[in-house]
Short mmCIF file of C-alpha atoms in Angstrom, two decimals:
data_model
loop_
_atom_site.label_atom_id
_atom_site.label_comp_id
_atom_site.label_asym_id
_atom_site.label_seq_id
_atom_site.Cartn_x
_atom_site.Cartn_y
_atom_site.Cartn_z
CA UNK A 22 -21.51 -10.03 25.49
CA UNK A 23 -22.21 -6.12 25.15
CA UNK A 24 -22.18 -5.00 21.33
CA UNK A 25 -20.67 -1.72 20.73
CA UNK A 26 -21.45 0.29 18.28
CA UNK A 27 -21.57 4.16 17.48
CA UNK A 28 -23.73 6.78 15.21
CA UNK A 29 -19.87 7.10 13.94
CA UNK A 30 -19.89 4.06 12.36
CA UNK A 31 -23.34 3.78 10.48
CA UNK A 32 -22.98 7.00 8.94
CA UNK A 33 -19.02 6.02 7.84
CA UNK A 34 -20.75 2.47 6.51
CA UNK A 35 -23.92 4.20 4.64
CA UNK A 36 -21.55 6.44 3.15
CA UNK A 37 -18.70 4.80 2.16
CA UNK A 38 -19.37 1.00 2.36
CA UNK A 39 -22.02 1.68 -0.11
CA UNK A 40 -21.63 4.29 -2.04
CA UNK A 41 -18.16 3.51 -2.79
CA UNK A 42 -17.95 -0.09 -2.49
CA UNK A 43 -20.75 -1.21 -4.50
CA UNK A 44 -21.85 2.17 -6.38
CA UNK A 45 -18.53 3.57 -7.85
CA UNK A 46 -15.64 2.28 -9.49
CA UNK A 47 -13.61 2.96 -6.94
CA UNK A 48 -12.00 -0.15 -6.05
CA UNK A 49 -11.98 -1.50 -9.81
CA UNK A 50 -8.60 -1.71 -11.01
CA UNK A 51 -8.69 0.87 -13.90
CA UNK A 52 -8.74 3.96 -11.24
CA UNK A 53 -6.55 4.69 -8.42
CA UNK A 54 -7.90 3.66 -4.82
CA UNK A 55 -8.23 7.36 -4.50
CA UNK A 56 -11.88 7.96 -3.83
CA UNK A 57 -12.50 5.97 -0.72
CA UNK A 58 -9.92 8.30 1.32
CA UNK A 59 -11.29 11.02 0.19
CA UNK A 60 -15.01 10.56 1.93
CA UNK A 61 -13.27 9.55 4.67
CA UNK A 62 -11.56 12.87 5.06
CA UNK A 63 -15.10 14.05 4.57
CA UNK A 64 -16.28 12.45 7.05
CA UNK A 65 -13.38 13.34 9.46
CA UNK A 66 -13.77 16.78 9.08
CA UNK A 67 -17.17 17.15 10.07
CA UNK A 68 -16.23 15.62 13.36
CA UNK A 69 -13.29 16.95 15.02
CA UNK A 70 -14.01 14.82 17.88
CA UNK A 71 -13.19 11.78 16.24
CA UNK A 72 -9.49 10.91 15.08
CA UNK A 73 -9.66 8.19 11.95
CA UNK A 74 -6.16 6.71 11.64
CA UNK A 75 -5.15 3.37 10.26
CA UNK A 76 -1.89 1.79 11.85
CA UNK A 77 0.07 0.20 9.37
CA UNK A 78 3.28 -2.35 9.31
CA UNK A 79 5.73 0.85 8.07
CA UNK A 80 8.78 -1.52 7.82
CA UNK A 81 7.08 -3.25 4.80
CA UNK A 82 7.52 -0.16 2.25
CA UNK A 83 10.89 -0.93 2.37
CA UNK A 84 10.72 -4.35 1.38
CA UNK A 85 7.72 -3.56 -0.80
CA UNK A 86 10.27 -1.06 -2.61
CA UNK A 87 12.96 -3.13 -2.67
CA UNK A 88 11.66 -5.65 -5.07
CA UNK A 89 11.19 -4.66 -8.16
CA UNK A 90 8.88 -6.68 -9.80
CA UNK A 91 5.19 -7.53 -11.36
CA UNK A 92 3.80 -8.12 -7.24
CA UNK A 93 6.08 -5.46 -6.17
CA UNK A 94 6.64 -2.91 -9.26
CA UNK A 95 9.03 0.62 -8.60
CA UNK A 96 7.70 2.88 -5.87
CA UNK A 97 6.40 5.42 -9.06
CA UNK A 98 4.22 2.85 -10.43
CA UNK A 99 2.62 2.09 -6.80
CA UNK A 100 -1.00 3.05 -6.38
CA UNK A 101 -0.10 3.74 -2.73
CA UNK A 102 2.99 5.65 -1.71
CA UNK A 103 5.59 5.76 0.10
CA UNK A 104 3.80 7.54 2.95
CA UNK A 105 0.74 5.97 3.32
CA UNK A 106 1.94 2.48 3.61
CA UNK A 107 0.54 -1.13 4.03
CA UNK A 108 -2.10 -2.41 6.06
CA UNK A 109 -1.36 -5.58 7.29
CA UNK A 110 -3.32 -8.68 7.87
CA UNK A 111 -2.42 -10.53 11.01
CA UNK A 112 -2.97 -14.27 12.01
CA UNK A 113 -6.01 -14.33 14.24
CA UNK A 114 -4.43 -15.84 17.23
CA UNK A 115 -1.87 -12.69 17.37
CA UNK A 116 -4.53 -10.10 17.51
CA UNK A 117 -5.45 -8.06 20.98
CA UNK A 118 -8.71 -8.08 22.36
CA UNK A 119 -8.96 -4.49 21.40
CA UNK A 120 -8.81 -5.44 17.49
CA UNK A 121 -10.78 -8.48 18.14
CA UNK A 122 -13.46 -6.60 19.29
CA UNK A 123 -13.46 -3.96 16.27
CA UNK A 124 -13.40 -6.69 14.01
CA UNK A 125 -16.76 -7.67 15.48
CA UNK A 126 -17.94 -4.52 15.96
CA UNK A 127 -17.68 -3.74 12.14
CA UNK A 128 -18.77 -6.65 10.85
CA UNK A 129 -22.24 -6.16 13.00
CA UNK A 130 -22.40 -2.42 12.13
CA UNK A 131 -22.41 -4.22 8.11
CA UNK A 132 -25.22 -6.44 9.29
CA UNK A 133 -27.72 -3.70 10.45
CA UNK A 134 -26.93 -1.34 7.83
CA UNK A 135 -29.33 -1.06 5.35
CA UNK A 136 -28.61 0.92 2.22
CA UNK A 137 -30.65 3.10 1.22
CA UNK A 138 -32.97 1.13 -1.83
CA UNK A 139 -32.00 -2.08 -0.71
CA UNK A 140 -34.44 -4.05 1.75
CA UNK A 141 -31.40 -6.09 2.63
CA UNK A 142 -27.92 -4.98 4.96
CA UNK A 143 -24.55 -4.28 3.11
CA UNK A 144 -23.33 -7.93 4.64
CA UNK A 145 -26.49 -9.45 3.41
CA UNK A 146 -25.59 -8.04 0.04
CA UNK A 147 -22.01 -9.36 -0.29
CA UNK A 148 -23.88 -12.84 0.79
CA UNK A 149 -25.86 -12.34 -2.25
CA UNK A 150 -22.98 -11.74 -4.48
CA UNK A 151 -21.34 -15.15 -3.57
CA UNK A 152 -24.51 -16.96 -3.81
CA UNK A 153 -25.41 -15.40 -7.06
CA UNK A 154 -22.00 -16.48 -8.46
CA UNK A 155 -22.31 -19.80 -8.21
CA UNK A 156 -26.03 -19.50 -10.22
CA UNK A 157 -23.55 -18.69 -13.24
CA UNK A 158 -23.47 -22.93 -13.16
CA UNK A 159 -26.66 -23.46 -14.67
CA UNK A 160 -27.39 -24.29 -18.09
CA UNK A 161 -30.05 -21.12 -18.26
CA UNK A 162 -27.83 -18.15 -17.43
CA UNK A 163 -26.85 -15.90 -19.75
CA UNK A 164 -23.68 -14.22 -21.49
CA UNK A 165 -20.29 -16.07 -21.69
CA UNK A 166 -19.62 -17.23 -18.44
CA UNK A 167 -22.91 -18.88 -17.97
CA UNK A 168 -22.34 -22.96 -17.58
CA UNK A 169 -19.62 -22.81 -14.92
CA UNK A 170 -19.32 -21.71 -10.87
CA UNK A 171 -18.34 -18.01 -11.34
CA UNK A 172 -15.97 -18.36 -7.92
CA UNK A 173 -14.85 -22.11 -7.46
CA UNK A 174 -13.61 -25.13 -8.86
CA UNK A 175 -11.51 -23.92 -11.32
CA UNK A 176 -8.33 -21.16 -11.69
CA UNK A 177 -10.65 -18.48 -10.60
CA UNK A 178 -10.98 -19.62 -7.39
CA UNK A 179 -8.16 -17.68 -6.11
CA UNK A 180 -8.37 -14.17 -7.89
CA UNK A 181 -12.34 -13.85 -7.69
CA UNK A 182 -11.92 -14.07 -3.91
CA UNK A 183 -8.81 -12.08 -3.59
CA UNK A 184 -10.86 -9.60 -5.31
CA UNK A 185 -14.49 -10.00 -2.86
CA UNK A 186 -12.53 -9.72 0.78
CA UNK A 187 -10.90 -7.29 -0.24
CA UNK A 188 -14.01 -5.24 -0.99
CA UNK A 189 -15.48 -6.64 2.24
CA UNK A 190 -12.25 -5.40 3.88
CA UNK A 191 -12.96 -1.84 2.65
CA UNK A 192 -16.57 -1.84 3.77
CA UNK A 193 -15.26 -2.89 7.20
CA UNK A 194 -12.88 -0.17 7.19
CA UNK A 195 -16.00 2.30 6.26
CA UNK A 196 -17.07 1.18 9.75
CA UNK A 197 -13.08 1.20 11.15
CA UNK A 198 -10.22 2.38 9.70
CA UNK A 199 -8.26 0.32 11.56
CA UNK A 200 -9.60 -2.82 10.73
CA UNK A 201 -8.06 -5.71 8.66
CA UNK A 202 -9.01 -8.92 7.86
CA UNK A 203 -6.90 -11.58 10.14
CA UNK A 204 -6.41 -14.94 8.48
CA UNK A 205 -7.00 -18.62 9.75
CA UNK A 206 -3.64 -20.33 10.17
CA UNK A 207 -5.10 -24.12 9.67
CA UNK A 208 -1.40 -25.82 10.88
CA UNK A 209 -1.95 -23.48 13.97
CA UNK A 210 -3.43 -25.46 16.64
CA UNK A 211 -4.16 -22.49 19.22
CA UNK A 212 -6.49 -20.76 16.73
CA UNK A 213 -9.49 -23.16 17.42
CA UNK A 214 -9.68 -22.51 20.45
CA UNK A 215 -9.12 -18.28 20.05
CA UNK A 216 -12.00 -18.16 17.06
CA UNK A 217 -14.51 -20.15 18.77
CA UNK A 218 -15.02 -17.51 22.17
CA UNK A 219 -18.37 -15.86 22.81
CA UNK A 220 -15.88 -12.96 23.40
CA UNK A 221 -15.01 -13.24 19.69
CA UNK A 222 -16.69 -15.34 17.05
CA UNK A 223 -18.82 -17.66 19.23
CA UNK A 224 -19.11 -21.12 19.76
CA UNK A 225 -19.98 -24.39 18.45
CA UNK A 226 -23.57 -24.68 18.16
CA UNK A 227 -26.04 -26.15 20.51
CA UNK A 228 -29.00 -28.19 20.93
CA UNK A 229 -28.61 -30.77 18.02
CA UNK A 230 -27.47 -34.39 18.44
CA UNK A 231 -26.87 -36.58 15.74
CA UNK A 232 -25.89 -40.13 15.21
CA UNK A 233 -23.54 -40.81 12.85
CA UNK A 234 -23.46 -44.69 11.89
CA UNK A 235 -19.58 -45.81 12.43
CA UNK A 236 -18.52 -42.21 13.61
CA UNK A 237 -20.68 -41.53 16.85
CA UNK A 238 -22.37 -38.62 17.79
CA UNK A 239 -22.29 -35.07 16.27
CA UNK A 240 -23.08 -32.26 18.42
CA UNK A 241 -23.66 -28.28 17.08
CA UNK A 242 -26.98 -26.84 15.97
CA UNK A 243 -27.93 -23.47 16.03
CA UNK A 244 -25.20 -21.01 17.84
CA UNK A 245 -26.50 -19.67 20.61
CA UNK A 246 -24.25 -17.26 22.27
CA UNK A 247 -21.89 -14.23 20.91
CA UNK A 248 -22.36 -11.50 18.92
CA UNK A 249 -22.98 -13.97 16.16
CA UNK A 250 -26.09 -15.50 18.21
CA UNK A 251 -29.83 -14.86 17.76
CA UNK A 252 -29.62 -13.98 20.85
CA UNK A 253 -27.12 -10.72 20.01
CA UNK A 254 -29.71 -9.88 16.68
CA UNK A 255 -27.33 -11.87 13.83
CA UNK A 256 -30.70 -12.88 12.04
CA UNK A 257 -29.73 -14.69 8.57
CA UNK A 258 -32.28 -14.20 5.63
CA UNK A 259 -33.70 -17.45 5.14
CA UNK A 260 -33.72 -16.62 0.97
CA UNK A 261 -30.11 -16.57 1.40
CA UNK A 262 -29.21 -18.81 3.82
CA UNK A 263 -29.21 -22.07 1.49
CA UNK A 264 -27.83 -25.57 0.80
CA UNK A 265 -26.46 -25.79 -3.02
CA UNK A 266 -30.22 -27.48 -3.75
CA UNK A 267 -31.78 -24.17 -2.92
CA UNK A 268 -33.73 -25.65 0.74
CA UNK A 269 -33.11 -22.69 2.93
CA UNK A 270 -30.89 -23.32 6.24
CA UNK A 271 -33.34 -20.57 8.26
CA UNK A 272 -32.20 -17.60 9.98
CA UNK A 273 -29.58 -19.05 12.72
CA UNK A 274 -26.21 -19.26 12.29
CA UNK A 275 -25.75 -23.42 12.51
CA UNK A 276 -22.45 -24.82 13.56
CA UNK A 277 -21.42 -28.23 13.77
CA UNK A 278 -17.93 -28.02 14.83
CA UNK A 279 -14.94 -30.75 14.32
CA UNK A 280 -17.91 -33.53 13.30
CA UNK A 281 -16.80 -36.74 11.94
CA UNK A 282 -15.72 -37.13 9.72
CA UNK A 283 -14.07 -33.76 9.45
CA UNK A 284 -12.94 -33.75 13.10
CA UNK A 285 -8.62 -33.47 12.69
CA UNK A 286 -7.29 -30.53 13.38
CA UNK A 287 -4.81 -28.87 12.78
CA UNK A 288 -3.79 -29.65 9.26
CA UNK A 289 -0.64 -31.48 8.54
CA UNK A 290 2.09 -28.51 7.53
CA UNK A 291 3.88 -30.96 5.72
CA UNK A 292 0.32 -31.30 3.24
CA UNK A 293 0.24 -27.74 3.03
CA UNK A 294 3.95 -27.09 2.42
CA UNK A 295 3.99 -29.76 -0.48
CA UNK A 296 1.36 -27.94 -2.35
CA UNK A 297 3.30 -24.61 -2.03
CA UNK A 298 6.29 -26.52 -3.53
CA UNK A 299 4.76 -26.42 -6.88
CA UNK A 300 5.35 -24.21 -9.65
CA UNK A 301 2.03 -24.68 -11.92
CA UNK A 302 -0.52 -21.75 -10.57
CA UNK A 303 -3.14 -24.79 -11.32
CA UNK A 304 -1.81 -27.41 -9.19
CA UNK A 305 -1.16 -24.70 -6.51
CA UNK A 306 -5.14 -24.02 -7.10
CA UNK A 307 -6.70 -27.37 -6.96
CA UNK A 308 -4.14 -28.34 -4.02
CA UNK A 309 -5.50 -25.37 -2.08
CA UNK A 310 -9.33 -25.71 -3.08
CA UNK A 311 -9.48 -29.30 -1.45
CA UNK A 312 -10.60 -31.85 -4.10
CA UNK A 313 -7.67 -33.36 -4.45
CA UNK A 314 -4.43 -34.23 -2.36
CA UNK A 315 -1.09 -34.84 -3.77
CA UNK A 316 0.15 -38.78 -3.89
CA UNK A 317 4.04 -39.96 -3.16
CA UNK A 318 5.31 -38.72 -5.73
CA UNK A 319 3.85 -34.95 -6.02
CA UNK A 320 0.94 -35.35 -8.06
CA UNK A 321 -2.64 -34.61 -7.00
CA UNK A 322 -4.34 -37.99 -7.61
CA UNK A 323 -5.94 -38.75 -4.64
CA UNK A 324 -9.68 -37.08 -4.38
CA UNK A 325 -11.24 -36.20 -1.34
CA UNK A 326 -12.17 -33.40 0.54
CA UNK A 327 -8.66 -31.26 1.92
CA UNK A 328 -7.52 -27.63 2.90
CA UNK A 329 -9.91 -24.79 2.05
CA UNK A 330 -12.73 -27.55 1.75
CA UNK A 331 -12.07 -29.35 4.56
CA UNK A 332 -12.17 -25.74 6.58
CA UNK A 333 -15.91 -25.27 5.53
CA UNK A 334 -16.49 -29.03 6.40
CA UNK A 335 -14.81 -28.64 9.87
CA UNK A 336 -16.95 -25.34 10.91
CA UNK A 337 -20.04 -26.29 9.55
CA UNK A 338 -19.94 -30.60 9.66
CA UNK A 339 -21.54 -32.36 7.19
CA UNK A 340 -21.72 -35.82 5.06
CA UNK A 341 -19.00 -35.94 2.41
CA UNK A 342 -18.68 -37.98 -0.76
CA UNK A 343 -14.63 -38.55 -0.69
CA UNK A 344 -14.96 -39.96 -3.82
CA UNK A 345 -15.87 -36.78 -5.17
CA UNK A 346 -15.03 -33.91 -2.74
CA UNK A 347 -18.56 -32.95 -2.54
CA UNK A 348 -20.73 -32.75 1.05
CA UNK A 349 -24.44 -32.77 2.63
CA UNK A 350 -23.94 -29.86 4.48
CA UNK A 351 -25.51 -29.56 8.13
CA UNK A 352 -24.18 -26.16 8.97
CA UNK A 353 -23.68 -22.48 7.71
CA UNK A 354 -19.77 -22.81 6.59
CA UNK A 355 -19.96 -26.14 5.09
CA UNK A 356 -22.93 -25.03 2.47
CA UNK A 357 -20.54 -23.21 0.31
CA UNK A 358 -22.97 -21.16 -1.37
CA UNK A 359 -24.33 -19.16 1.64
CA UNK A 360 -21.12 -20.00 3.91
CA UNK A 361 -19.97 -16.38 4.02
CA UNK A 362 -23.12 -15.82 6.65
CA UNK A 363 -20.73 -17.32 9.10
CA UNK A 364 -17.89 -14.45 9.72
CA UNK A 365 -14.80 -17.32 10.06
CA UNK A 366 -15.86 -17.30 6.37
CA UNK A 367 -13.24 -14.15 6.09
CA UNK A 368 -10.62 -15.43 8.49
CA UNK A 369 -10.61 -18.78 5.99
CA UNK A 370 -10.82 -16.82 2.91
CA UNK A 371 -7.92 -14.62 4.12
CA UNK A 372 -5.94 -17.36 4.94
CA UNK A 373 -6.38 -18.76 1.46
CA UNK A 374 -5.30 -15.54 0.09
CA UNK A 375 -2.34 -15.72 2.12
CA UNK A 376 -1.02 -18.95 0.59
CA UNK A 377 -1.42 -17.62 -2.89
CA UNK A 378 0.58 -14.34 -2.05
CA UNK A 379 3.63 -16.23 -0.19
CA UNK A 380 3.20 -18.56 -3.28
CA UNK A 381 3.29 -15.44 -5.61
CA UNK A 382 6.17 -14.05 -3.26
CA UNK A 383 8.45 -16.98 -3.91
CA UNK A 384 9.25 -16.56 -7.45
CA UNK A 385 5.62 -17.24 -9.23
CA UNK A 386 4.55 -13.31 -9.21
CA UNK A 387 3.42 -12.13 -12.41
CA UNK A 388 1.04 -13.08 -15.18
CA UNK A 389 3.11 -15.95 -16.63
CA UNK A 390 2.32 -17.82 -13.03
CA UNK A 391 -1.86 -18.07 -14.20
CA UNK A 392 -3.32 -20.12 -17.67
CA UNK A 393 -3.97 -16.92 -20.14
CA UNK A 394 -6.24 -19.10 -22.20
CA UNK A 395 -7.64 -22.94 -22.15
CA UNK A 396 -9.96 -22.55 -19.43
CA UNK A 397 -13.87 -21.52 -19.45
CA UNK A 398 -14.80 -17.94 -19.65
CA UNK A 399 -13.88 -16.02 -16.69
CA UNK A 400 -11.14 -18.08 -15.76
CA UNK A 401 -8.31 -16.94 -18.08
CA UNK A 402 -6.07 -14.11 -17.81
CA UNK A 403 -8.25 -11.28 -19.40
CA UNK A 404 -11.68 -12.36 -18.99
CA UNK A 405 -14.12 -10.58 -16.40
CA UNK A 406 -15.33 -11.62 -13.41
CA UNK A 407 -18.53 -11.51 -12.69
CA UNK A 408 -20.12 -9.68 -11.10
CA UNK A 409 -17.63 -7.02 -12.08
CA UNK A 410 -17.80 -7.52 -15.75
CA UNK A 411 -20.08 -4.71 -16.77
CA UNK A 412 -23.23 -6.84 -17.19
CA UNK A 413 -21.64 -9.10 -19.43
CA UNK A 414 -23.40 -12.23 -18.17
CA UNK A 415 -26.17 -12.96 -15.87
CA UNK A 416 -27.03 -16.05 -13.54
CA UNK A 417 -29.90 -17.47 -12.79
CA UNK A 418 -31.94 -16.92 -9.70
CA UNK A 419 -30.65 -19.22 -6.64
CA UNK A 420 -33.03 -20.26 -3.87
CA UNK A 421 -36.51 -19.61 -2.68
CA UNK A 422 -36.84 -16.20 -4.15
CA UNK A 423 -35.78 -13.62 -6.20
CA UNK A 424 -32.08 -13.16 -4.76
CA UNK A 425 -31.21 -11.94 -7.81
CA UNK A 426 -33.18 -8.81 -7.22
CA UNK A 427 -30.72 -8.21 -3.89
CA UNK A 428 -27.91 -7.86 -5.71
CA UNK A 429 -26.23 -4.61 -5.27
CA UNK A 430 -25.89 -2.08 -8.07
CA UNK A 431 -22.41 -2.02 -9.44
CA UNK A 432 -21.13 0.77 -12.13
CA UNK A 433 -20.97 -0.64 -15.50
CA UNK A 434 -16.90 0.71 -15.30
CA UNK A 435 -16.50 -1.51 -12.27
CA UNK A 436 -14.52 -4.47 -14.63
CA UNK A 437 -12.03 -6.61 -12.89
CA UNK A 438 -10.18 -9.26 -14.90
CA UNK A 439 -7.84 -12.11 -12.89
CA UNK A 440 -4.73 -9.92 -14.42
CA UNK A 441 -6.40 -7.03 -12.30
CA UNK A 442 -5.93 -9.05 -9.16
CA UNK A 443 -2.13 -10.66 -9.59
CA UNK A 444 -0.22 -7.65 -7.49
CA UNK A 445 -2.17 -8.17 -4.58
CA UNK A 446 0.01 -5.08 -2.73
CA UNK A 447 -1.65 -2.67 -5.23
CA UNK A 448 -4.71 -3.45 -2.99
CA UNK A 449 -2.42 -1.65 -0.19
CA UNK A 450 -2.22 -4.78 2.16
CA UNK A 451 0.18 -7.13 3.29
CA UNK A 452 0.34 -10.06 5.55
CA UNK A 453 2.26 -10.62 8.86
CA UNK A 454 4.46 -13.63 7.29
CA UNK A 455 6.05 -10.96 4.29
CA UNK A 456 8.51 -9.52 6.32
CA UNK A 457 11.37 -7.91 4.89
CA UNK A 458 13.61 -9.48 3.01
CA UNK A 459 11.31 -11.78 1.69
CA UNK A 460 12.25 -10.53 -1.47
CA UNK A 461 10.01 -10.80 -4.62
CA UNK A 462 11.69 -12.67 -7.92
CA UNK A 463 10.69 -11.19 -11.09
#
């Protein structure tokens, strides 16, 4: 498959996905979104050659406007306005082969850019970041949200990630304007087969055969076609490219796709529509997370391995514990830790997103739908999240080497609390399944 890319976009990513995703404030929520545009009209202007435009969902300022609430406040108190609009996030298995492609194209331009004083790429940095965060678990970082995974397994699961695609999204749209991140539908059954093209995300892997007592054979191994092949130049960092014990994965993307015992797809709507049902932000969290699914009667009591989980687990294959929810990972997307080497990382993440913001839209916006207090550092309403928290606490070093040294540089004003991350429209995108009329309740 032929890789485009342009001088365009490596001088739009050095430029903006660094300097202004990971070196300003910019996209911290106590300043308006107002910087990124404007290097982009810098940019713009010294090419006249080149027309920059994003196309947006116009129809949803109206229903944007036309709820007047915490998710969807008066069109004054918007950081975007009426003219500039939404970008919206489509399900993958509605997008062209035109937007397919300059997904791919901008998440390889991320790959082989290399900031200056970094020795790693801009992707290999947001890697870094989600690897880093779960080194907050260990008894020997430092500050107050050392002890505890700084992005899963408890209510920040939702609002730390909200907070890292969207950045991602932005340093794709350094590379393409037009760009948004499309979302995994996991009751859709067509999108297997749409994501796993060498003319999109690639295939299973190859070249591995393994025999699973009671289960049969698993097939995947390293992926070896598509722009995400070794093949096409998608070389992983083996110091980042890790199981949760820290024994490095290599530098292949590894698949293992649909694997017993994490082999049934799609997932049941029904599962999924039960856990939307709920009104407590926490049992809307831990239904969506995966460890546990809800019994007869509505309460999550049995423990296993379900939804976002069992997405990592169905990419990437792997032994689970059921008892426990936890899993031997053999591939990329089921080590969680390094998982976001794999791009259906974003399509998953999106997805999960999603859920939260149709949950939000249907009558839980606001901050009286997530815990204010009660939970570890981090997790409650006003806490930070690392790693924007100004420095305030510091993980230990995860893997083979010094990963903590890859880190990018973030300003010391770059602070983002969970309350920061509630009105997920003030981040100026939408999804396809908010259509009008979907009204917000205050």
């Amino acid at each position: 498959m032929k890789i485009h890319k342009s001088i365009k976009a490596v001088i739009i990513s050095c430029i903006v996905a660094v300097l202004v995703v990971f070196g300003t404030p910019a996209f911290s929520h106590n300043v308006e979104h107002r910087d990124h545009k404007q290097v982009l009209n810098q940019v713009q202007g010294d090419s006249s050659d080149t027309k920059l435009t994003v196309a947006y969902h116009n129809s949803a300022i109206d229903e944007i406007n036309s709820a007047h609430s915490d998710l969807a406040p008066p069109n004054e108190k918007l950081l975007i306005s009426r003219n500039k609009a939404y970008a919206i996030r489509k399900n993958v298995v509605d997008l062209t082969q035109e937007e397919k492609q300059a997904f791919v194209d901008a998440v390889r331009a991320l790959k082989n850019t290399v900031p200056e004083g970094s020795s790693i790429s801009i992707y290999d940095q947001f890697v870094a970041v989600h690897v880093e965060a779960m080194g907050l678990m260990s008894s020997e970082a430092q500050g107050p949200a050392a002890g505890h995974d700084g992005a899963h397994e408890s209510s920040l699961l939702l609002p730390w990630h909200r907070e890292f695609i969207h950045r991602f999204e932005k340093a794709l749209q350094s590379v393409n304007p037009n760009v948004t991140l499309p979302y995994w539908d996991w009751t859709d059954p067509k999108a297997l087969e749409v994501i796993f093209q060498d003319e999109f995300l690639g295939a299973n892997g190859q070249g591995v055969t393994l025999s699973i007592p009671g289960l049969g054979d698993v097939q995947g191994g390293p992926v070896a076609s598509g722009p995400f092949s070794a093949a096409n130049g998608w070389i992983l960092n083996p110091n980042l490219h890790i199981k949760p014990s820290g024994e490095t994965l290599g530098e292949v993307l590894l698949r293992f796709l649909q694997a017993p015992p994490v082999n049934t797809y799609p997932i049941p709507k029904e599962d999924l529509d039960q856990i939307l049902a709920v009104d407590d932000y926490d049992r809307l969290r831990q239904g969506l997370e995966g460890f546990y699914k809800s019994d007869s009667q509505g309460q999550l009591t049995i423990r296993g391995v379900f939804m976002h989980n069992y997405m990592h687990g169905l990419v990437g294959g792997g032994s689970f514990d059921f008892t426990t929810g936890q899993l031997n990972p053999l591939g990329t997307m089921a080590s969680i830790i390094s998982s976001p080497y794999d791009p259906v990382f974003w399509l998953i993440h999106s997805n999960l997103d999603r859920l939260w913001a149709e949950w939000q839209a249907n009558g839980h916006a606001g901050p009286n739908y997530y815990p204010a207090s009660g939970g570890h550092y981090g997790e409650n309403l006003n806490d930070r999240l690392w790693p924007w928290d100004g420095g305030e606490s510091t993980p230990v070093n995860q893997g083979p080497a010094d990963v903590l040294s890859l880190l990018p540089h973030l300003s010391p004003d770059d602070i983002v609390t969970p309350t920061d991350t509630l009105n997920f429209r003030k981040y100026g995108y939408s999804y396809d399944t908010l259509k009008r009329g979907n009204h917000i309740n205050s």
